[in-house]
């Protein structure tokens, strides 16, 4: 049994909203989302909006996440932004999101370097893992999760693992409206925690935070939040709607109260 933890709700806005629109949207969310001690709400806007939004938010209400960064700390890497440059600005950073893996061809080697760069710079990496539709239909889900965890966490010490969050995002469920069943999620989370136990021991397996992501809506959120072993949600499309995202955070609060 996992201990009761604060629910973590992350809104990944992907490549949506201009800086100005993002700022207006944060203002709207700040009016509708209440601060709850049992829920941590994290916003992942465009990289460009991180700085202005960091000055706009009350960090008790919202924390910030980067959607991406480069793993070297500085140097001749035109167009890139490093974890060292994000230090102090964001508390979290997504790493290995399926769009990074599949659209931008990031491999486990890049992903592990990013996990390490985040940890080195005091940023909590949210390591995203998940199988494709093809891997799922071939019965390879557990193997894929195993390989992606092993690849992403190579060289992460037990002590550093405390900073890491895992997000289970089946690729076939992202942006498709085809969300995973609670049974799919339960099985995946069990496989993830087993693997963490194998690598880092029982205590680490219980303590690590595991999120679900993939077509989460206010209608489906409560079921995932109540799934054993799930500590929160990584929300894409529904995080761009004020009422939907507010409702999801509210459900996380009620789930925390019910636990
Ligand atoms: P959707 O919620 O739009 O499926 O996106 C999920 C996701 O990729 C969050 O990182």
CSV table of C-alpha atoms and ligand atoms in Angstrom, one decimal:
chain,number,residue,atom,x,y,z
A,1,UNK,CA,0.0,0.0,0.0
A,2,UNK,CA,1.3,3.4,-0.9
A,3,UNK,CA,1.3,6.1,1.9
A,4,UNK,CA,-1.1,9.0,1.5
A,5,UNK,CA,0.6,11.8,-0.4
A,6,UNK,CA,-0.4,15.2,-1.7
A,7,UNK,CA,-2.1,14.8,-5.1
A,8,UNK,CA,0.0,16.4,-7.9
A,9,UNK,CA,-1.9,17.9,-10.9
A,10,UNK,CA,0.2,19.1,-13.7
A,11,UNK,CA,-1.2,21.1,-16.7
A,12,UNK,CA,0.9,20.6,-19.8
A,13,UNK,CA,-0.1,23.4,-22.2
A,14,UNK,CA,2.2,22.1,-24.9
A,15,UNK,CA,2.8,24.6,-27.8
A,16,UNK,CA,-0.4,26.6,-27.0
A,17,UNK,CA,-1.1,30.2,-26.0
A,18,UNK,CA,1.0,33.3,-26.6
A,19,UNK,CA,2.8,34.8,-23.6
A,20,UNK,CA,0.0,37.4,-23.3
A,21,UNK,CA,-2.8,34.7,-23.5
A,22,UNK,CA,-0.9,32.6,-21.0
A,23,UNK,CA,-0.8,35.4,-18.6
A,24,UNK,CA,-4.5,36.1,-18.9
A,25,UNK,CA,-5.2,32.4,-18.5
A,26,UNK,CA,-3.1,32.2,-15.3
A,27,UNK,CA,-5.1,35.2,-14.0
A,28,UNK,CA,-8.4,33.3,-14.7
A,29,UNK,CA,-7.1,30.1,-13.1
A,30,UNK,CA,-5.9,32.1,-10.0
A,31,UNK,CA,-9.5,33.2,-9.5
A,32,UNK,CA,-11.1,29.8,-9.8
A,33,UNK,CA,-8.6,27.4,-8.3
A,34,UNK,CA,-8.5,27.4,-4.5
A,35,UNK,CA,-5.4,26.6,-2.6
A,36,UNK,CA,-5.7,23.2,-0.9
A,37,UNK,CA,-3.0,21.7,1.3
A,38,UNK,CA,-3.6,18.3,-0.1
A,39,UNK,CA,-3.1,19.2,-3.8
A,40,UNK,CA,-0.1,20.6,-5.6
A,41,UNK,CA,-1.0,22.4,-8.9
A,42,UNK,CA,1.7,22.8,-11.4
A,43,UNK,CA,1.5,24.7,-14.7
A,44,UNK,CA,3.7,24.0,-17.7
A,45,UNK,CA,3.3,26.9,-20.1
A,46,UNK,CA,5.5,27.7,-23.1
A,47,UNK,CA,9.1,28.3,-22.1
A,48,UNK,CA,8.7,32.0,-23.1
A,49,UNK,CA,6.0,32.5,-20.5
A,50,UNK,CA,7.8,31.0,-17.5
A,51,UNK,CA,9.5,34.2,-16.5
A,52,UNK,CA,6.5,36.5,-16.6
A,53,UNK,CA,4.2,33.9,-15.0
A,54,UNK,CA,6.8,33.3,-12.3
A,55,UNK,CA,6.3,37.0,-11.3
A,56,UNK,CA,2.5,36.7,-11.5
A,57,UNK,CA,1.8,33.6,-9.5
A,58,UNK,CA,1.5,32.9,-5.8
A,59,UNK,CA,3.7,29.9,-5.3
A,60,UNK,CA,1.3,28.5,-2.7
A,61,UNK,CA,-1.3,28.3,-5.5
A,62,UNK,CA,0.8,27.3,-8.5
A,63,UNK,CA,4.2,26.0,-9.2
A,64,UNK,CA,5.8,25.9,-12.6
A,65,UNK,CA,7.2,23.2,-14.8
A,66,UNK,CA,9.3,23.4,-18.0
A,67,UNK,CA,8.1,21.3,-20.9
A,68,UNK,CA,11.6,20.7,-22.1
A,69,UNK,CA,15.2,21.7,-21.7
A,70,UNK,CA,18.7,20.7,-22.9
A,71,UNK,CA,20.9,18.6,-20.7
A,72,UNK,CA,24.2,20.5,-20.9
A,73,UNK,CA,24.4,23.4,-18.4
A,74,UNK,CA,25.8,26.0,-20.8
A,75,UNK,CA,27.8,26.3,-24.0
A,76,UNK,CA,27.5,26.6,-27.8
A,77,UNK,CA,24.1,25.0,-28.2
A,78,UNK,CA,22.2,27.5,-30.3
A,79,UNK,CA,18.5,27.7,-29.5
A,80,UNK,CA,18.6,25.6,-26.4
A,81,UNK,CA,17.7,26.3,-22.8
A,82,UNK,CA,19.4,24.5,-20.0
A,83,UNK,CA,18.2,23.2,-16.6
A,84,UNK,CA,20.8,25.6,-15.1
A,85,UNK,CA,19.0,28.5,-16.8
A,86,UNK,CA,15.7,27.3,-15.5
A,87,UNK,CA,17.0,26.8,-11.9
A,88,UNK,CA,14.9,28.9,-9.5
A,89,UNK,CA,12.2,29.5,-12.1
A,90,UNK,CA,10.6,26.1,-12.2
A,91,UNK,CA,10.2,23.4,-9.6
A,92,UNK,CA,9.5,20.6,-12.1
A,93,UNK,CA,10.5,19.7,-15.7
A,94,UNK,CA,8.9,17.2,-18.0
A,95,UNK,CA,11.4,14.7,-19.4
A,96,UNK,CA,10.8,12.1,-22.1
A,97,UNK,CA,7.3,13.2,-23.0
A,98,UNK,CA,6.0,11.0,-25.8
A,99,UNK,CA,6.0,14.0,-28.1
A,100,UNK,CA,9.7,14.5,-27.4
A,101,UNK,CA,10.4,10.8,-27.9
A,102,UNK,CA,8.3,10.4,-31.1
A,103,UNK,CA,8.3,13.8,-32.8
A,104,UNK,CA,11.8,14.9,-31.9
A,105,UNK,CA,13.4,11.4,-31.7
A,106,UNK,CA,14.8,11.7,-28.2
A,107,UNK,CA,16.3,8.5,-27.0
A,108,UNK,CA,16.9,7.0,-23.6
A,109,UNK,CA,20.4,8.4,-23.6
A,110,UNK,CA,19.1,12.0,-24.0
A,111,UNK,CA,16.4,11.4,-21.6
A,112,UNK,CA,18.7,10.0,-18.9
A,113,UNK,CA,21.0,13.0,-19.4
A,114,UNK,CA,18.1,15.3,-18.9
A,115,UNK,CA,16.9,13.5,-15.7
A,116,UNK,CA,20.4,14.0,-14.3
A,117,UNK,CA,20.6,17.6,-15.5
A,118,UNK,CA,17.3,18.4,-13.7
A,119,UNK,CA,18.4,16.7,-10.5
A,120,UNK,CA,21.8,18.4,-10.6
A,121,UNK,CA,20.0,21.8,-10.9
A,122,UNK,CA,17.5,21.2,-8.1
A,123,UNK,CA,14.6,20.7,-10.5
A,124,UNK,CA,12.3,17.7,-10.1
A,125,UNK,CA,12.1,15.7,-13.3
A,126,UNK,CA,8.8,14.2,-14.3
A,127,UNK,CA,9.9,11.2,-16.3
A,128,UNK,CA,7.2,10.3,-18.8
A,129,UNK,CA,7.0,6.7,-20.0
A,130,UNK,CA,4.4,4.8,-21.9
A,131,UNK,CA,3.8,2.3,-24.7
A,132,UNK,CA,2.6,2.9,-28.2
A,133,UNK,CA,-0.6,1.2,-29.5
A,134,UNK,CA,1.5,-1.3,-31.4
A,135,UNK,CA,3.5,-2.2,-28.4
A,136,UNK,CA,0.3,-2.5,-26.4
A,137,UNK,CA,-1.3,-4.9,-28.9
A,138,UNK,CA,1.8,-7.0,-29.0
A,139,UNK,CA,1.7,-7.4,-25.2
A,140,UNK,CA,4.9,-5.4,-24.7
A,141,UNK,CA,3.7,-2.8,-22.2
A,142,UNK,CA,5.5,-4.1,-19.2
A,143,UNK,CA,8.8,-4.5,-21.2
A,144,UNK,CA,8.5,-1.0,-22.6
A,145,UNK,CA,7.9,0.5,-19.1
A,146,UNK,CA,10.8,-1.6,-17.8
A,147,UNK,CA,13.2,-0.4,-20.5
A,148,UNK,CA,12.1,3.3,-20.3
A,149,UNK,CA,12.5,3.3,-16.5
A,150,UNK,CA,15.9,1.6,-16.6
A,151,UNK,CA,17.0,4.0,-19.4
A,152,UNK,CA,15.7,7.1,-17.8
A,153,UNK,CA,16.9,6.4,-14.3
A,154,UNK,CA,20.4,5.1,-15.1
A,155,UNK,CA,22.9,6.8,-12.7
A,156,UNK,CA,20.1,8.3,-10.5
A,157,UNK,CA,21.1,7.5,-6.9
A,158,UNK,CA,18.6,6.4,-4.2
A,159,UNK,CA,18.9,9.8,-2.7
A,160,UNK,CA,18.2,11.6,-6.0
A,161,UNK,CA,15.2,9.4,-6.7
A,162,UNK,CA,13.3,11.3,-4.1
A,163,UNK,CA,13.2,14.3,-6.5
A,164,UNK,CA,11.9,12.2,-9.4
A,165,UNK,CA,8.2,11.8,-10.4
A,166,UNK,CA,7.1,9.2,-12.9
A,167,UNK,CA,4.2,9.8,-15.3
A,168,UNK,CA,2.6,6.9,-17.0
A,169,UNK,CA,1.3,8.2,-20.3
A,170,UNK,CA,0.3,5.5,-22.8
A,171,UNK,CA,1.1,7.0,-26.2
A,172,UNK,CA,-2.2,5.8,-27.7
A,173,UNK,CA,-4.1,7.7,-25.0
A,174,UNK,CA,-2.5,11.1,-25.6
A,175,UNK,CA,-4.7,13.6,-27.3
A,176,UNK,CA,-6.9,10.8,-28.7
A,177,UNK,CA,-9.9,10.8,-26.3
A,178,UNK,CA,-9.0,7.1,-26.0
A,179,UNK,CA,-8.2,7.0,-22.3
A,180,UNK,CA,-6.8,4.0,-20.5
A,181,UNK,CA,-9.1,1.9,-18.4
A,182,UNK,CA,-8.5,1.9,-14.6
A,183,UNK,CA,-7.3,-1.7,-15.0
A,184,UNK,CA,-4.7,-0.7,-17.6
A,185,UNK,CA,-3.5,2.0,-15.3
A,186,UNK,CA,-3.4,-0.2,-12.2
A,187,UNK,CA,-1.4,-2.8,-14.1
A,188,UNK,CA,1.1,-0.3,-15.4
A,189,UNK,CA,1.5,1.4,-12.0
A,190,UNK,CA,2.1,-2.0,-10.4
A,191,UNK,CA,4.8,-2.7,-13.0
A,192,UNK,CA,6.4,0.7,-12.4
A,193,UNK,CA,6.5,0.3,-8.7
A,194,UNK,CA,7.8,-3.3,-9.0
A,195,UNK,CA,10.6,-2.1,-11.2
A,196,UNK,CA,11.5,0.8,-8.7
A,197,UNK,CA,11.4,-1.7,-5.9
A,198,UNK,CA,13.8,-3.9,-7.8
A,199,UNK,CA,16.2,-1.0,-8.5
A,200,UNK,CA,15.8,1.0,-5.2
A,201,UNK,CA,14.0,-1.1,-2.7
A,202,UNK,CA,10.5,-1.2,-1.2
A,203,UNK,CA,10.5,2.2,0.6
A,204,UNK,CA,11.4,4.0,-2.6
A,205,UNK,CA,8.8,2.1,-4.5
A,206,UNK,CA,6.1,3.2,-2.1
A,207,UNK,CA,7.3,6.7,-1.9
A,208,UNK,CA,7.9,7.6,-5.5
A,209,UNK,CA,5.0,9.7,-7.0
A,210,UNK,CA,3.4,8.1,-10.1
A,211,UNK,CA,1.0,10.1,-12.3
A,212,UNK,CA,-1.4,9.1,-15.0
A,213,UNK,CA,-1.7,11.1,-18.2
A,214,UNK,CA,-3.6,10.7,-21.5
A,215,UNK,CA,-7.0,12.2,-22.4
A,216,UNK,CA,-7.8,13.1,-18.8
A,217,UNK,CA,-11.1,15.0,-18.5
A,218,UNK,CA,-13.1,16.1,-15.5
A,219,UNK,CA,-15.3,13.1,-16.3
A,220,UNK,CA,-12.5,10.6,-16.1
A,221,UNK,CA,-10.2,12.2,-13.5
A,222,UNK,CA,-11.9,10.9,-10.3
A,223,UNK,CA,-11.5,7.3,-11.4
A,224,UNK,CA,-7.8,7.7,-12.0
A,225,UNK,CA,-7.3,9.7,-8.8
A,226,UNK,CA,-8.9,6.9,-6.9
A,227,UNK,CA,-6.8,4.2,-8.5
A,228,UNK,CA,-4.4,2.5,-6.1
A,229,UNK,CA,-0.9,3.8,-6.6
A,230,UNK,CA,-1.8,6.9,-8.6
A,231,UNK,CA,-0.6,10.1,-7.0
A,232,UNK,CA,-1.9,12.6,-9.5
A,233,UNK,CA,-2.5,13.5,-13.2
A,234,UNK,CA,-0.6,15.0,-16.1
A,235,UNK,CA,-3.3,16.8,-18.1
A,236,UNK,CA,-2.9,18.1,-21.6
A,237,UNK,CA,-6.0,19.3,-23.5
A,238,UNK,CA,-8.2,19.7,-20.5
A,239,UNK,CA,-5.7,21.9,-18.8
A,240,UNK,CA,-6.3,24.6,-21.5
A,241,UNK,CA,-9.9,25.0,-20.3
A,242,UNK,CA,-10.3,27.0,-17.1
A,243,UNK,CA,-13.5,25.2,-16.0
A,244,UNK,CA,-12.1,21.7,-16.8
A,245,UNK,CA,-8.7,22.2,-15.1
A,246,UNK,CA,-10.4,23.8,-12.1
A,247,UNK,CA,-12.8,20.8,-11.9
A,248,UNK,CA,-9.9,18.3,-12.0
A,249,UNK,CA,-8.0,20.1,-9.2
A,250,UNK,CA,-11.2,20.1,-7.2
A,251,UNK,CA,-11.6,16.4,-7.7
A,252,UNK,CA,-8.0,15.8,-6.5
A,253,UNK,CA,-8.9,17.8,-3.4
A,254,UNK,CA,-12.0,15.7,-2.7
A,255,UNK,CA,-10.0,12.5,-3.4
A,256,UNK,CA,-7.4,13.7,-0.8
A,257,UNK,CA,-10.2,14.3,1.7
A,258,UNK,CA,-11.7,10.8,1.0
A,259,UNK,CA,-8.3,9.0,1.4
B,1,LIG,P1,-4.0,15.0,-23.4
B,1,LIG,O1,-4.5,15.1,-22.0
B,1,LIG,O2,-4.4,16.1,-24.3
B,1,LIG,O3,-4.3,13.6,-23.9
B,1,LIG,O4,-2.4,15.1,-23.3
B,1,LIG,C1,-1.8,14.3,-22.3
B,1,LIG,C2,-0.4,14.8,-22.2
B,1,LIG,O5,0.4,14.5,-23.2
B,1,LIG,C3,0.1,15.5,-21.0
B,1,LIG,O6,1.5,15.6,-21.0
